[in-house]
Amino acid sequence: MLAWLMSPEILAILIGLGKALVIFLVAMLSMAWGTWLERRMLGLWQDRYGPNRVGPFGLGQVLADMFKALFKEDWMPPFADKFTFILAPFLSLSMMLLGFVFIPLTPTWGIANPNVAVLLFLALGGLAVYAVMLAGWSSGNKYSLLGGVRSTAQTISYEVFMGLSLMGIVMQAGSFNLRDIVAWQGEHGPFLFWQFPAFCIWVLSALAVIHRAPFDLPEAESELVQGYHTEYASMKFAMFMLSEYLGMVMVAALTTAMFFSGWHGPFWTEQVPFLWFGLKTFLFVCAYILVRASLPRPRYDQLMSLAWKVILPISLINLLVTAALVLWNTPGMTGN
């Protein structure tokens, strides 16, 4: 029995499971403590105190919020579709967690390494919209339904531009595999410089897809009470909120892999790849938080007009220019 457990195949499976457990644990912890980080950073940015009473530096505030969510009444509206109402927050959180499956943290650390990781990530983003849509519909509330409809239109629209912004990278790197894309950047430099218009489109689209301020219009409290999760309470509400923070961390990690060379750094890349990947991801999370404190929320029609009248033409032009340059530099395509 022991010899069977020590076989190379079983050891490889156990090591892979261990890595997956560590990555998911770090993702869950970053999701929880992201609430503390956001409040502290917003306080610093707006010249006021953040949470500073519970524990050192207010770190115990996360535990206090967790216990509050656990012990609040888990109320469900009598007019709600119960199965769908319960399913929606679980679907939202699980889709965000699955996104970490395809993100490589170092040359050897990652849960899965499919050759079409970029496409799988975009597919998961498309499935995540069902959670918000189902939550709005199943609540039996007009404000919730309007928030769900808004979210569906907003997410589908901006996911198109997320995909278009990444296609230029795929063409230059010649692969949908995230490790190949990071390796290309290690040789030629970050895609931030090669695909700067795509980076700008990606950042705007990512904010809209994960419903972060100022693009949190599906839950605009001044218009829709609280949007698609108006009727949610206790742990179901907490799951929606935590999935938003988890989505922010996931998008920051993917931005690091796609545009900022992943685990590559100016020095000690082979010795401390975790350090470079974690530092870049942390800086992007901080940037997403500070955007919330800096920019006002636009109207919904302005957000959708920006998508189809401004970002779409820029995305297509960037894609065409990238395709032309790739073809020009391909031996045999231009008669060279």
Coordinates of N, CA and C in Angstrom, one line a residue, residues 131-294:
A131 N -25.3 34.3 -12.6 CA -25.6 34.4 -11.2 C -26.3 35.7 -10.9
V132 N -25.9 36.8 -11.5 CA -26.5 38.1 -11.2 C -27.9 38.1 -11.9
M133 N -28.0 37.6 -13.1 CA -29.3 37.6 -13.8 C -30.3 36.7 -13.0
L134 N -29.9 35.6 -12.5 CA -30.8 34.7 -11.8 C -31.2 35.3 -10.4
A135 N -30.2 36.0 -9.8 CA -30.5 36.6 -8.5 C -31.6 37.7 -8.7
G136 N -31.4 38.5 -9.8 CA -32.4 39.6 -10.0 C -33.8 39.1 -10.3
W137 N -33.8 38.0 -11.2 CA -35.1 37.5 -11.6 C -35.8 36.7 -10.4
S138 N -35.1 35.9 -9.7 CA -35.7 35.1 -8.7 C -36.2 35.8 -7.4
S139 N -35.7 37.1 -7.2 CA -36.0 37.8 -6.1 C -37.5 38.3 -6.1
G140 N -38.1 38.4 -7.3 CA -39.5 38.9 -7.4 C -39.6 40.3 -7.0
N141 N -38.5 41.1 -7.2 CA -38.5 42.5 -6.9 C -38.1 43.3 -8.1
K142 N -38.9 44.4 -8.4 CA -38.6 45.1 -9.6 C -37.2 45.8 -9.6
Y143 N -36.8 46.3 -8.5 CA -35.5 46.9 -8.4 C -34.4 45.8 -8.7
S144 N -34.6 44.6 -8.1 CA -33.6 43.5 -8.3 C -33.6 43.1 -9.8
L145 N -34.8 43.0 -10.4 CA -34.9 42.6 -11.8 C -34.2 43.6 -12.7
L146 N -34.4 44.9 -12.4 CA -33.7 46.0 -13.2 C -32.2 45.9 -13.0
G147 N -31.7 45.6 -11.8 CA -30.3 45.4 -11.6 C -29.8 44.2 -12.4
G148 N -30.5 43.1 -12.4 CA -30.1 41.9 -13.1 C -30.0 42.2 -14.6
V149 N -31.0 42.9 -15.2 CA -31.0 43.2 -16.6 C -29.9 44.1 -16.9
R150 N -29.6 45.1 -16.1 CA -28.5 46.0 -16.3 C -27.2 45.2 -16.3
S151 N -27.0 44.4 -15.3 CA -25.8 43.6 -15.2 C -25.6 42.7 -16.4
T152 N -26.7 42.1 -16.9 CA -26.5 41.2 -18.1 C -26.1 42.0 -19.3
A153 N -26.7 43.1 -19.6 CA -26.3 43.9 -20.7 C -24.8 44.4 -20.6
Q154 N -24.5 44.9 -19.4 CA -23.2 45.5 -19.1 C -22.1 44.4 -19.2
T155 N -22.3 43.3 -18.6 CA -21.3 42.2 -18.6 C -21.1 41.7 -20.0
I156 N -22.2 41.4 -20.7 CA -22.0 40.8 -22.1 C -21.3 41.8 -23.0
S157 N -21.7 43.1 -22.9 CA -21.0 44.1 -23.7 C -19.5 44.2 -23.5
Y158 N -19.1 44.3 -22.2 CA -17.7 44.5 -21.9 C -16.9 43.3 -22.0
E159 N -17.5 42.1 -21.9 CA -16.8 40.9 -22.1 C -16.3 40.7 -23.5
V160 N -17.1 41.3 -24.4 CA -16.7 41.3 -25.9 C -15.3 42.1 -26.0
F161 N -15.2 43.2 -25.3 CA -14.0 44.0 -25.4 C -12.8 43.4 -24.6
M162 N -13.1 42.7 -23.5 CA -12.1 41.9 -22.8 C -11.5 40.9 -23.8
G163 N -12.3 40.2 -24.5 CA -11.8 39.2 -25.5 C -11.0 39.9 -26.6
L164 N -11.5 41.0 -27.1 CA -10.8 41.6 -28.2 C -9.5 42.2 -27.8
S165 N -9.4 42.7 -26.5 CA -8.2 43.2 -26.0 C -7.1 42.2 -25.8
L166 N -7.5 40.9 -25.5 CA -6.6 39.8 -25.4 C -6.2 39.2 -26.7
M167 N -6.9 39.4 -27.7 CA -6.6 38.7 -29.0 C -5.3 39.2 -29.6
G168 N -5.0 40.5 -29.4 CA -3.8 41.0 -29.9 C -2.6 40.3 -29.2
I169 N -2.7 40.1 -27.9 CA -1.7 39.4 -27.2 C -1.5 38.0 -27.7
V170 N -2.6 37.3 -27.9 CA -2.6 35.9 -28.4 C -1.9 35.9 -29.8
M171 N -2.2 36.9 -30.6 CA -1.6 36.9 -31.9 C -0.1 37.1 -31.8
Q172 N 0.4 38.0 -31.0 CA 1.8 38.2 -30.9 C 2.5 37.1 -30.2
A173 N 1.9 36.5 -29.1 CA 2.6 35.4 -28.4 C 2.4 34.1 -29.2
G174 N 1.4 34.0 -30.1 CA 1.2 32.8 -30.8 C 0.6 31.6 -30.0
S175 N -0.1 31.9 -28.9 CA -0.6 30.9 -28.1 C -1.7 31.4 -27.2
F176 N -2.7 30.5 -26.9 CA -3.7 30.8 -25.9 C -3.3 30.4 -24.5
N177 N -2.1 29.8 -24.4 CA -1.6 29.3 -23.1 C -1.0 30.4 -22.3
L178 N -1.4 30.5 -21.0 CA -0.9 31.7 -20.2 C 0.5 31.5 -19.9
R179 N 1.0 30.3 -19.7 CA 2.5 30.2 -19.5 C 3.3 30.6 -20.7
D180 N 2.8 30.3 -21.9 CA 3.5 30.7 -23.1 C 3.5 32.2 -23.2
I181 N 2.4 32.8 -22.8 CA 2.3 34.3 -22.9 C 3.3 35.0 -21.9
V182 N 3.4 34.4 -20.7 CA 4.3 35.0 -19.7 C 5.7 34.7 -20.2
A183 N 6.0 33.6 -20.8 CA 7.4 33.3 -21.3 C 7.7 34.2 -22.4
W184 N 6.8 34.6 -23.3 CA 7.1 35.5 -24.4 C 7.4 36.9 -23.8
Q185 N 6.7 37.3 -22.8 CA 7.1 38.6 -22.2 C 8.4 38.6 -21.5
G186 N 8.8 37.4 -20.9 CA 10.1 37.3 -20.3 C 11.2 37.5 -21.4
E187 N 11.0 37.2 -22.6 CA 12.0 37.4 -23.7 C 11.9 38.7 -24.3
H188 N 10.7 39.3 -24.5 CA 10.5 40.5 -25.3 C 10.0 41.7 -24.6
G189 N 9.7 41.5 -23.3 CA 9.2 42.6 -22.5 C 7.7 42.6 -22.3
P190 N 7.2 43.3 -21.3 CA 5.8 43.2 -20.9 C 4.9 43.7 -22.1
F191 N 3.7 43.1 -22.2 CA 2.7 43.5 -23.2 C 2.1 44.8 -22.9
L192 N 2.4 45.4 -21.7 CA 2.0 46.8 -21.4 C 2.5 47.7 -22.5
F193 N 3.7 47.5 -23.0 CA 4.4 48.4 -24.0 C 4.0 48.0 -25.4
W194 N 3.8 46.7 -25.6 CA 3.5 46.2 -26.9 C 2.0 46.4 -27.3
Q195 N 1.2 46.3 -26.2 CA -0.3 46.4 -26.4 C -0.9 47.4 -25.4
F196 N -0.4 48.6 -25.5 CA -0.9 49.6 -24.5 C -2.4 50.0 -24.7
P197 N -2.9 50.2 -26.0 CA -4.3 50.4 -26.1 C -5.2 49.2 -25.6
A198 N -4.7 48.0 -25.8 CA -5.4 46.8 -25.3 C -5.4 46.8 -23.8
F199 N -4.3 47.3 -23.2 CA -4.3 47.3 -21.7 C -5.3 48.3 -21.2
C200 N -5.4 49.5 -21.8 CA -6.4 50.4 -21.3 C -7.9 49.9 -21.5
I201 N -8.1 49.2 -22.6 CA -9.4 48.6 -22.8 C -9.7 47.5 -21.8
W202 N -8.7 46.7 -21.5 CA -8.8 45.6 -20.6 C -9.2 46.1 -19.2
V203 N -8.5 47.2 -18.7 CA -8.7 47.7 -17.4 C -10.2 48.2 -17.3
L204 N -10.6 49.0 -18.3 CA -12.0 49.5 -18.3 C -13.0 48.4 -18.3
S205 N -12.8 47.4 -19.2 CA -13.7 46.3 -19.3 C -13.7 45.4 -18.1
A206 N -12.6 45.2 -17.4 CA -12.5 44.4 -16.2 C -13.3 45.1 -15.1
L207 N -13.2 46.4 -14.9 CA -14.0 47.1 -13.9 C -15.5 47.0 -14.2
A208 N -15.9 47.0 -15.4 CA -17.3 46.9 -15.8 C -17.8 45.4 -15.5
V209 N -17.0 44.4 -15.9 CA -17.4 43.1 -15.8 C -17.6 42.6 -14.3
I210 N -16.6 43.0 -13.4 CA -16.7 42.6 -12.0 C -17.5 43.6 -11.2
H211 N -18.1 44.6 -11.9 CA -19.1 45.6 -11.2 C -18.4 46.4 -10.1
R212 N -17.2 46.8 -10.4 CA -16.5 47.6 -9.4 C -16.8 49.1 -9.7
A213 N -16.8 49.9 -8.7 CA -17.0 51.4 -8.9 C -15.9 51.9 -9.7
P214 N -16.2 52.8 -10.6 CA -17.4 53.6 -10.8 C -18.4 52.9 -11.8
F215 N -18.2 51.6 -12.1 CA -19.1 50.9 -13.0 C -20.0 49.9 -12.3
D216 N -20.3 50.2 -11.1 CA -21.2 49.3 -10.3 C -22.7 49.7 -10.5
L217 N -23.1 50.0 -11.7 CA -24.4 50.4 -11.9 C -25.5 49.4 -11.7
P218 N -25.2 48.1 -11.9 CA -26.2 47.1 -11.6 C -26.7 47.1 -10.1
E219 N -25.9 47.7 -9.2 CA -26.3 47.8 -7.8 C -26.3 49.2 -7.3
A220 N -26.6 50.2 -8.2 CA -26.6 51.6 -7.9 C -27.6 51.9 -6.8
E221 N -27.2 52.2 -5.6 CA -28.1 52.4 -4.5 C -29.0 53.6 -4.6
S222 N -28.5 54.6 -5.4 CA -29.3 55.8 -5.6 C -30.5 55.6 -6.5
E223 N -30.4 54.5 -7.3 CA -31.5 54.3 -8.3 C -32.2 53.0 -8.0
L224 N -31.5 52.0 -7.6 CA -32.1 50.6 -7.5 C -32.1 50.0 -6.1
V225 N -32.0 50.8 -5.1 CA -31.9 50.4 -3.7 C -30.6 49.7 -3.4
Q226 N -30.5 48.5 -3.9 CA -29.2 47.8 -3.9 C -29.1 46.8 -5.1
G227 N -29.9 47.0 -6.1 CA -29.8 46.3 -7.3 C -30.2 44.8 -7.1
Y228 N -29.4 43.9 -7.8 CA -29.8 42.5 -7.9 C -29.8 41.8 -6.6
H229 N -29.1 42.3 -5.6 CA -29.1 41.6 -4.3 C -29.8 42.4 -3.2
T230 N -30.8 43.1 -3.6 CA -31.6 43.9 -2.6 C -32.3 43.0 -1.6
E231 N -32.8 41.8 -2.0 CA -33.5 40.9 -1.1 C -32.6 39.9 -0.4
Y232 N -31.3 40.0 -0.6 CA -30.4 39.0 0.0 C -30.0 39.5 1.4
A233 N -29.7 38.6 2.3 CA -29.3 38.9 3.7 C -28.3 37.8 4.1
S234 N -27.7 38.0 5.3 CA -26.8 37.0 5.9 C -25.7 36.5 5.0
M235 N -25.5 35.2 5.0 CA -24.4 34.6 4.2 C -24.6 34.7 2.7
K236 N -25.8 34.7 2.3 CA -26.0 34.8 0.8 C -25.6 36.2 0.3
F237 N -25.9 37.2 1.1 CA -25.4 38.6 0.7 C -23.9 38.6 0.8
A238 N -23.4 38.0 1.9 CA -21.9 38.0 2.0 C -21.2 37.3 0.9
M239 N -21.8 36.3 0.4 CA -21.2 35.6 -0.8 C -21.1 36.4 -2.0
F240 N -22.2 37.2 -2.3 CA -22.1 38.2 -3.4 C -21.0 39.2 -3.2
M241 N -20.9 39.7 -2.0 CA -19.9 40.7 -1.7 C -18.5 40.2 -1.8
L242 N -18.3 39.0 -1.3 CA -17.0 38.4 -1.3 C -16.6 38.0 -2.7
S243 N -17.6 37.6 -3.6 CA -17.3 37.2 -4.9 C -16.8 38.4 -5.7
E244 N -17.3 39.6 -5.3 CA -16.8 40.9 -6.0 C -15.3 41.1 -5.6
Y245 N -14.9 40.9 -4.4 CA -13.5 41.0 -4.0 C -12.7 40.0 -4.6
L246 N -13.2 38.7 -4.7 CA -12.5 37.7 -5.3 C -12.3 37.9 -6.8
G247 N -13.3 38.5 -7.4 CA -13.1 38.9 -8.8 C -12.1 39.9 -9.0
M248 N -12.0 40.9 -8.1 CA -11.0 41.9 -8.2 C -9.6 41.3 -8.1
V249 N -9.4 40.4 -7.2 CA -8.1 39.7 -7.0 C -7.8 38.9 -8.3
M250 N -8.8 38.2 -8.8 CA -8.5 37.4 -10.0 C -8.2 38.2 -11.2
V251 N -8.9 39.3 -11.4 CA -8.6 40.2 -12.5 C -7.2 40.8 -12.4
A252 N -6.8 41.2 -11.1 CA -5.5 41.7 -10.9 C -4.4 40.7 -11.2
A253 N -4.6 39.4 -10.8 CA -3.7 38.4 -11.1 C -3.6 38.1 -12.6
L254 N -4.7 38.1 -13.3 CA -4.7 37.9 -14.8 C -4.0 39.1 -15.5
T255 N -4.2 40.3 -15.0 CA -3.5 41.5 -15.6 C -2.0 41.3 -15.4
T256 N -1.6 40.8 -14.3 CA -0.2 40.6 -14.1 C 0.4 39.6 -15.1
A257 N -0.4 38.5 -15.3 CA 0.1 37.5 -16.2 C 0.1 37.9 -17.7
M258 N -1.0 38.7 -18.0 CA -1.2 39.0 -19.5 C -0.4 40.3 -19.9
F259 N -0.2 41.2 -19.0 CA 0.4 42.5 -19.4 C 1.7 42.9 -18.7
F260 N 2.0 42.2 -17.6 CA 3.1 42.7 -16.8 C 4.1 41.5 -16.5
S261 N 4.3 40.6 -17.4 CA 5.3 39.6 -17.4 C 5.2 38.6 -16.3
G262 N 4.0 38.5 -15.6 CA 3.8 37.4 -14.6 C 4.8 37.5 -13.5
W263 N 5.5 36.3 -13.3 CA 6.5 36.2 -12.2 C 7.8 36.8 -12.6
H264 N 8.0 37.3 -13.7 CA 9.3 37.9 -14.1 C 9.5 39.2 -13.4
G265 N 10.7 39.4 -12.9 CA 11.1 40.7 -12.3 C 12.4 41.2 -12.8
P266 N 12.8 42.4 -12.3 CA 14.1 43.0 -12.8 C 15.3 42.2 -12.3
F267 N 15.2 41.4 -11.2 CA 16.2 40.6 -10.6 C 15.6 39.5 -9.7
W268 N 16.4 38.5 -9.4 CA 15.9 37.4 -8.6 C 14.6 36.7 -9.1
T269 N 14.5 36.7 -10.4 CA 13.2 36.1 -10.9 C 13.2 34.6 -10.6
E270 N 14.3 33.9 -10.7 CA 14.3 32.4 -10.4 C 14.2 32.1 -9.0
Q271 N 14.7 33.0 -8.1 CA 14.8 32.8 -6.7 C 13.4 33.1 -6.0
V272 N 12.8 34.2 -6.4 CA 11.6 34.6 -5.7 C 10.5 34.9 -6.7
P273 N 10.0 34.0 -7.5 CA 9.0 34.3 -8.5 C 7.6 34.7 -7.8
F274 N 7.4 34.1 -6.6 CA 6.2 34.4 -5.9 C 6.1 35.9 -5.5
L275 N 7.3 36.4 -5.1 CA 7.4 37.8 -4.7 C 6.9 38.7 -5.8
W276 N 7.4 38.5 -7.0 CA 7.1 39.4 -8.1 C 5.7 39.3 -8.5
F277 N 5.2 38.1 -8.6 CA 3.8 37.9 -9.0 C 2.8 38.5 -7.9
G278 N 3.1 38.3 -6.6 CA 2.3 38.8 -5.6 C 2.3 40.3 -5.4
L279 N 3.5 40.9 -5.6 CA 3.7 42.3 -5.5 C 2.9 43.0 -6.6
K280 N 3.0 42.5 -7.9 CA 2.3 43.1 -9.0 C 0.8 43.0 -8.8
T281 N 0.3 41.8 -8.4 CA -1.1 41.6 -8.1 C -1.6 42.6 -7.0
F282 N -0.8 42.7 -5.9 CA -1.2 43.6 -4.9 C -1.3 45.0 -5.3
L283 N -0.4 45.5 -6.2 CA -0.4 46.9 -6.7 C -1.7 47.1 -7.5
F284 N -2.1 46.1 -8.3 CA -3.3 46.3 -9.1 C -4.5 46.3 -8.3
V285 N -4.6 45.4 -7.2 CA -5.7 45.5 -6.3 C -5.8 46.9 -5.7
C286 N -4.7 47.4 -5.3 CA -4.7 48.8 -4.7 C -5.2 49.8 -5.7
A287 N -4.8 49.6 -7.0 CA -5.2 50.6 -8.0 C -6.7 50.5 -8.2
Y288 N -7.3 49.3 -8.3 CA -8.7 49.1 -8.4 C -9.5 49.7 -7.3
I289 N -8.9 49.6 -6.1 CA -9.6 50.2 -4.9 C -9.6 51.8 -5.0
L290 N -8.4 52.3 -5.4 CA -8.3 53.8 -5.4 C -9.1 54.4 -6.5
V291 N -9.4 53.6 -7.6 CA -10.3 54.1 -8.6 C -11.7 54.4 -8.0
R292 N -12.1 53.5 -7.1 CA -13.4 53.7 -6.5 C -13.5 55.0 -5.7
A293 N -12.4 55.4 -5.1 CA -12.4 56.7 -4.3 C -12.2 57.9 -5.2
S294 N -11.8 57.7 -6.5 CA -11.4 58.9 -7.3 C -12.4 59.3 -8.4

